[in-house]
Amino acid sequence: MRPILMKGHERPLTFLKYNRDGDLLFSCAKDHNPTVWFADNGERLGTYRGHNGAVWCCDVSRDSARLITGSADQTAKLWNVQSGQQLFTFNFDSPARAVDFSVGDKLAVITTDPFMDVTSAIHVKRIAGDPEDQIGESALILKGPQGRINRAVWGPLNRTIISAGEDAVIRIWDSETGKLLKENDPEVGHKKTITSLAKSVDGSHFLTGSLDKSAKLWDTRTLTLIKTYVTERPVNAVAMSPLCDHVVLGGGQDASTVTTTDHRSGKFEAKFYDKILQEEIGGVKGHFGPINALAFNPDGKSFSSGGEDGYVRLHHFDSDYFHIKI
Amino acid sequence: MALVRPGSGNQPPKLRWGELEEDDGEDLDFLLPPRQVIGPDEDGIKRVIEYKFNEDGNKVKITTITRVRRLAQARLSKRAVERRSWPKFGDAVHEDVGARLTMVSTEEIFLERPRAPGSKAEEPKAGGDPLSQLTKGGAALKLCRTCGKKGDHWTSHCPYKDLAPPTEGFIDKPPTTEAVPGTPSTGKYVPPVQRGGGDRVGSDMRRRNDENSVRVTNLSEDTREPDLLELFRPFGAVSRVYVALDKNTSVSRGFGFVNFVNREDAQRAINKLNGDIRTDGVGFPLDRSLQNLPDLLCMARQAICCTRSLPWSVAHRPYTEVSPCKRRV
């Protein structure tokens, strides 16, 4: 396949997200300006100007009308996707890290980092239909995890919130009462910081990637470990294919190999694994730096990866990808 | 001055050369064969054949071949189609179509299936940077811990996994993955310089004891210094013997060095013992005729050869040969 290279960001990429229809790709990077691209040919549509710090995460509403971004400048902002205009700003006492719209886009979960004397927290905000009515108050604030919370997503039917972070523990919270419902079994769980989390299309299972060079597949309801995928590199980003039973892991460079790797450029790859057999299917090379973000198009026929090199690479699969057999 | 007279009807006007002017070339288009478009074929190649008059008034055929390549099938929903026509905003406002933000990669990228490094098309780096061998990217570096065979199978899939694991300590990876010629036995090493009987520089080599060291490989686990001494003493005065031992388990790592006082003795030892078969009653004789060395490795567990990729060593080190080492041990 011929990847399309998009170099709109000058700083490393942090997050990639497709909209529900699969025609827009939102990219967040450390360069303060989230960008939206057309997902078929990679043409840039626009950038959202307004943040003063690295943008860590974003989410787009189902109708692709609203974008929410979380940034290191201690704010999370709501944007009009089409015009690029800021609709509302949520202010926090510490950098905002992960954002996620609920099903129905009426609520959003925003996590904040531990900063000075503030511990990390998960905020639930109501999103008003009309941006004029938007208020900045949190409907719910959850505290408890030590260390940074790297990802937080809504569970099935918005009943739960799933969070994962630096303490390598996955937690499930009740979204109405704020009570901690479950934590994963530490024996089988990750041993190091969990960097990324990806839900399946139906929400029944999710994948977490961690710096301990593995990714694990969990059941959403019971938080039991289903599968483990092992790589040679710390995992920075994970994605699950909506069409085939594949998972993709993107990673960083082990510090110990920094001086001894050869200098072939473009050798950072996104590794494909069979979801069920846990075996590596292959890798897609091309990035010049560790891969920080991965996203699959909802139609499953293309995926994009964002790296430390500031490039977004958009890959449309060849037809033989769909016939891969181990 | 137009040649086509209005109202002349269906008949193409007759051309008289006297009426032609130099710069009326464009009106002569009707003289030219029509423009042909041979539409995109299965490779996406489209040919457009046009005819025109060039400056000298000659008919010129211009063939334009373009490759129309569909990167993706975009079946867009109605809203997506609407979004396509949204105006640009933010930093994209001043962008023209030729902006180089988005470009198709010039190289074709494939989903590379994990393969053993040896079977890849890329040239195996003979010696060179041994550590780069370890980090050959992409394909998983499969090193079987049981039989030391690189790149073929995982340890859990090793056909010889029922055997007790080999000696502790690190198993070196063979420098190249070319099929190694099999001269099994208590292997001794000859550097390529020596092999051709070659011209070697250095009469000073004779003098320096360090240069008279012989590397012996493929030793059994319980080989120790006295054994080597016994083996090599017939050839001359031996100044030093050393057998590499694993720190934790104190078993031999399978190789050692013998320093002769005289270079000639070392050379004779090499000539005599290279490729020779020895058993010390524990292992079994390694059949010299067996070509398939890697399997041999698995079977003759005690005789696992550690061919370390020594930074100073030269490439193309055959598996078991004798040599004077050029370096103090």
Tab-separated table of C-alpha atoms in Angstrom, chain A residues 93-212:
chain	number	residue	atom	x	y	z
A	93	ASP	CA	-6.109	23.202	38.107
A	94	SER	CA	-3.850	20.862	36.246
A	95	PRO	CA	-3.219	19.683	32.718
A	96	ALA	CA	-6.092	17.840	31.137
A	97	ARG	CA	-5.085	14.527	29.696
A	98	ALA	CA	-7.817	12.305	28.336
A	99	VAL	CA	-11.242	13.198	27.012
A	100	ASP	CA	-14.103	11.050	25.828
A	101	PHE	CA	-17.663	11.750	24.793
A	102	SER	CA	-20.320	9.469	26.149
A	103	VAL	CA	-22.716	7.594	23.948
A	104	GLY	CA	-25.170	10.279	22.960
A	105	ASP	CA	-22.632	13.038	23.472
A	106	LYS	CA	-24.437	14.493	26.429
A	107	LEU	CA	-21.623	13.872	28.836
A	108	ALA	CA	-17.877	13.967	28.601
A	109	VAL	CA	-15.197	12.570	30.837
A	110	ILE	CA	-12.005	14.559	31.232
A	111	THR	CA	-9.035	13.453	33.277
A	112	THR	CA	-6.534	15.751	34.855
A	113	ASP	CA	-2.934	15.110	35.773
A	114	PRO	CA	-1.448	15.265	39.221
A	115	PHE	CA	0.142	18.650	39.497
A	116	MET	CA	1.756	20.208	42.516
A	117	ASP	CA	-0.663	19.471	45.347
A	118	VAL	CA	-3.549	18.427	43.191
A	119	THR	CA	-4.039	14.723	42.682
A	120	SER	CA	-5.228	13.298	39.438
A	121	ALA	CA	-8.953	13.211	38.959
A	122	ILE	CA	-11.639	12.207	36.535
A	123	HIS	CA	-14.234	14.860	35.792
A	124	VAL	CA	-17.600	14.242	34.264
A	125	LYS	CA	-19.125	17.225	32.541
A	126	ARG	CA	-22.503	17.715	31.027
A	127	ILE	CA	-22.445	18.865	27.458
A	128	ALA	CA	-25.325	21.112	26.549
A	129	GLY	CA	-26.934	20.901	23.165
A	130	ASP	CA	-26.580	24.608	22.713
A	131	PRO	CA	-23.111	25.879	23.473
A	132	GLU	CA	-24.573	29.034	24.957
A	133	ASP	CA	-26.007	27.033	27.791
A	134	GLN	CA	-22.828	25.240	28.524
A	135	ILE	CA	-21.631	25.445	32.082
A	136	GLY	CA	-18.227	24.577	33.352
A	137	GLU	CA	-19.285	22.740	36.472
A	138	SER	CA	-18.437	19.111	36.792
A	139	ALA	CA	-21.301	16.760	37.345
A	140	LEU	CA	-18.995	14.328	39.111
A	141	ILE	CA	-15.389	14.230	40.196
A	142	LEU	CA	-13.655	10.940	40.846
A	143	LYS	CA	-10.399	10.699	42.695
A	144	GLY	CA	-8.290	7.847	43.786
A	145	PRO	CA	-5.686	6.713	41.318
A	146	GLN	CA	-2.132	7.565	42.096
A	147	GLY	CA	-0.189	9.026	39.289
A	148	ARG	CA	-1.361	10.148	35.932
A	149	ILE	CA	-4.504	8.793	34.395
A	150	ASN	CA	-3.607	8.316	30.781
A	151	ARG	CA	-6.920	7.196	29.371
A	152	ALA	CA	-10.509	7.236	30.492
A	153	VAL	CA	-13.425	6.019	28.417
A	154	TRP	CA	-17.105	5.414	28.911
A	155	GLY	CA	-18.240	1.860	29.424
A	156	PRO	CA	-21.276	0.265	27.830
A	157	LEU	CA	-24.421	2.351	28.032
A	158	ASN	CA	-22.564	5.062	29.906
A	159	ARG	CA	-23.018	3.185	33.124
A	160	THR	CA	-19.357	2.956	33.860
A	161	ILE	CA	-16.122	4.798	33.293
A	162	ILE	CA	-12.957	2.829	32.643
A	163	SER	CA	-9.671	4.470	33.550
A	164	ALA	CA	-6.069	3.409	33.224
A	165	GLY	CA	-2.856	5.168	33.935
A	166	GLU	CA	0.553	5.310	35.446
A	167	ASP	CA	-0.163	3.021	38.331
A	168	ALA	CA	-0.848	0.216	35.837
A	169	VAL	CA	-4.231	-0.531	37.346
A	170	ILE	CA	-7.417	-0.513	35.320
A	171	ARG	CA	-10.369	0.767	37.275
A	172	ILE	CA	-14.058	0.691	36.565
A	173	TRP	CA	-16.135	3.381	38.197
A	174	ASP	CA	-19.845	3.779	38.448
A	175	SER	CA	-20.685	6.852	36.446
A	176	GLU	CA	-23.650	7.929	38.527
A	177	THR	CA	-22.425	7.455	42.055
A	178	GLY	CA	-18.741	7.705	41.437
A	179	LYS	CA	-17.977	4.562	43.338
A	180	LEU	CA	-15.065	2.382	42.353
A	181	LEU	CA	-16.602	-0.834	41.122
A	182	LYS	CA	-13.661	-2.931	40.068
A	183	GLU	CA	-9.931	-3.012	39.731
A	184	ASN	CA	-8.053	-5.456	37.626
A	185	ASP	CA	-6.191	-8.354	39.166
A	186	PRO	CA	-2.656	-7.114	39.768
A	187	GLU	CA	-1.172	-10.551	39.132
A	188	VAL	CA	-2.162	-10.594	35.521
A	189	GLY	CA	-2.279	-6.890	34.952
A	190	HIS	CA	0.311	-4.619	33.473
A	191	LYS	CA	3.508	-4.046	35.310
A	192	LYS	CA	4.221	-0.568	34.073
A	193	THR	CA	2.391	2.545	33.004
A	194	ILE	CA	-0.603	1.921	30.803
A	195	THR	CA	-0.266	4.321	27.928
A	196	SER	CA	-3.286	3.626	25.804
A	197	LEU	CA	-6.685	2.063	25.709
A	198	ALA	CA	-8.919	1.140	22.808
A	199	LYS	CA	-12.447	-0.137	23.006
A	200	SER	CA	-13.915	-2.643	20.648
A	201	VAL	CA	-16.710	-1.534	18.366
A	202	ASP	CA	-19.392	-3.120	20.499
A	203	GLY	CA	-17.733	-2.185	23.749
A	204	SER	CA	-17.579	-5.723	25.060
A	205	HIS	CA	-13.821	-5.803	25.330
A	206	PHE	CA	-10.986	-3.362	25.285
A	207	LEU	CA	-7.288	-3.366	24.711
A	208	THR	CA	-4.681	-1.659	26.845
A	209	GLY	CA	-1.094	-1.023	25.902
A	210	SER	CA	1.653	-0.464	28.374
A	211	LEU	CA	5.306	0.399	28.674
A	212	ASP	CA	5.956	-3.110	29.900
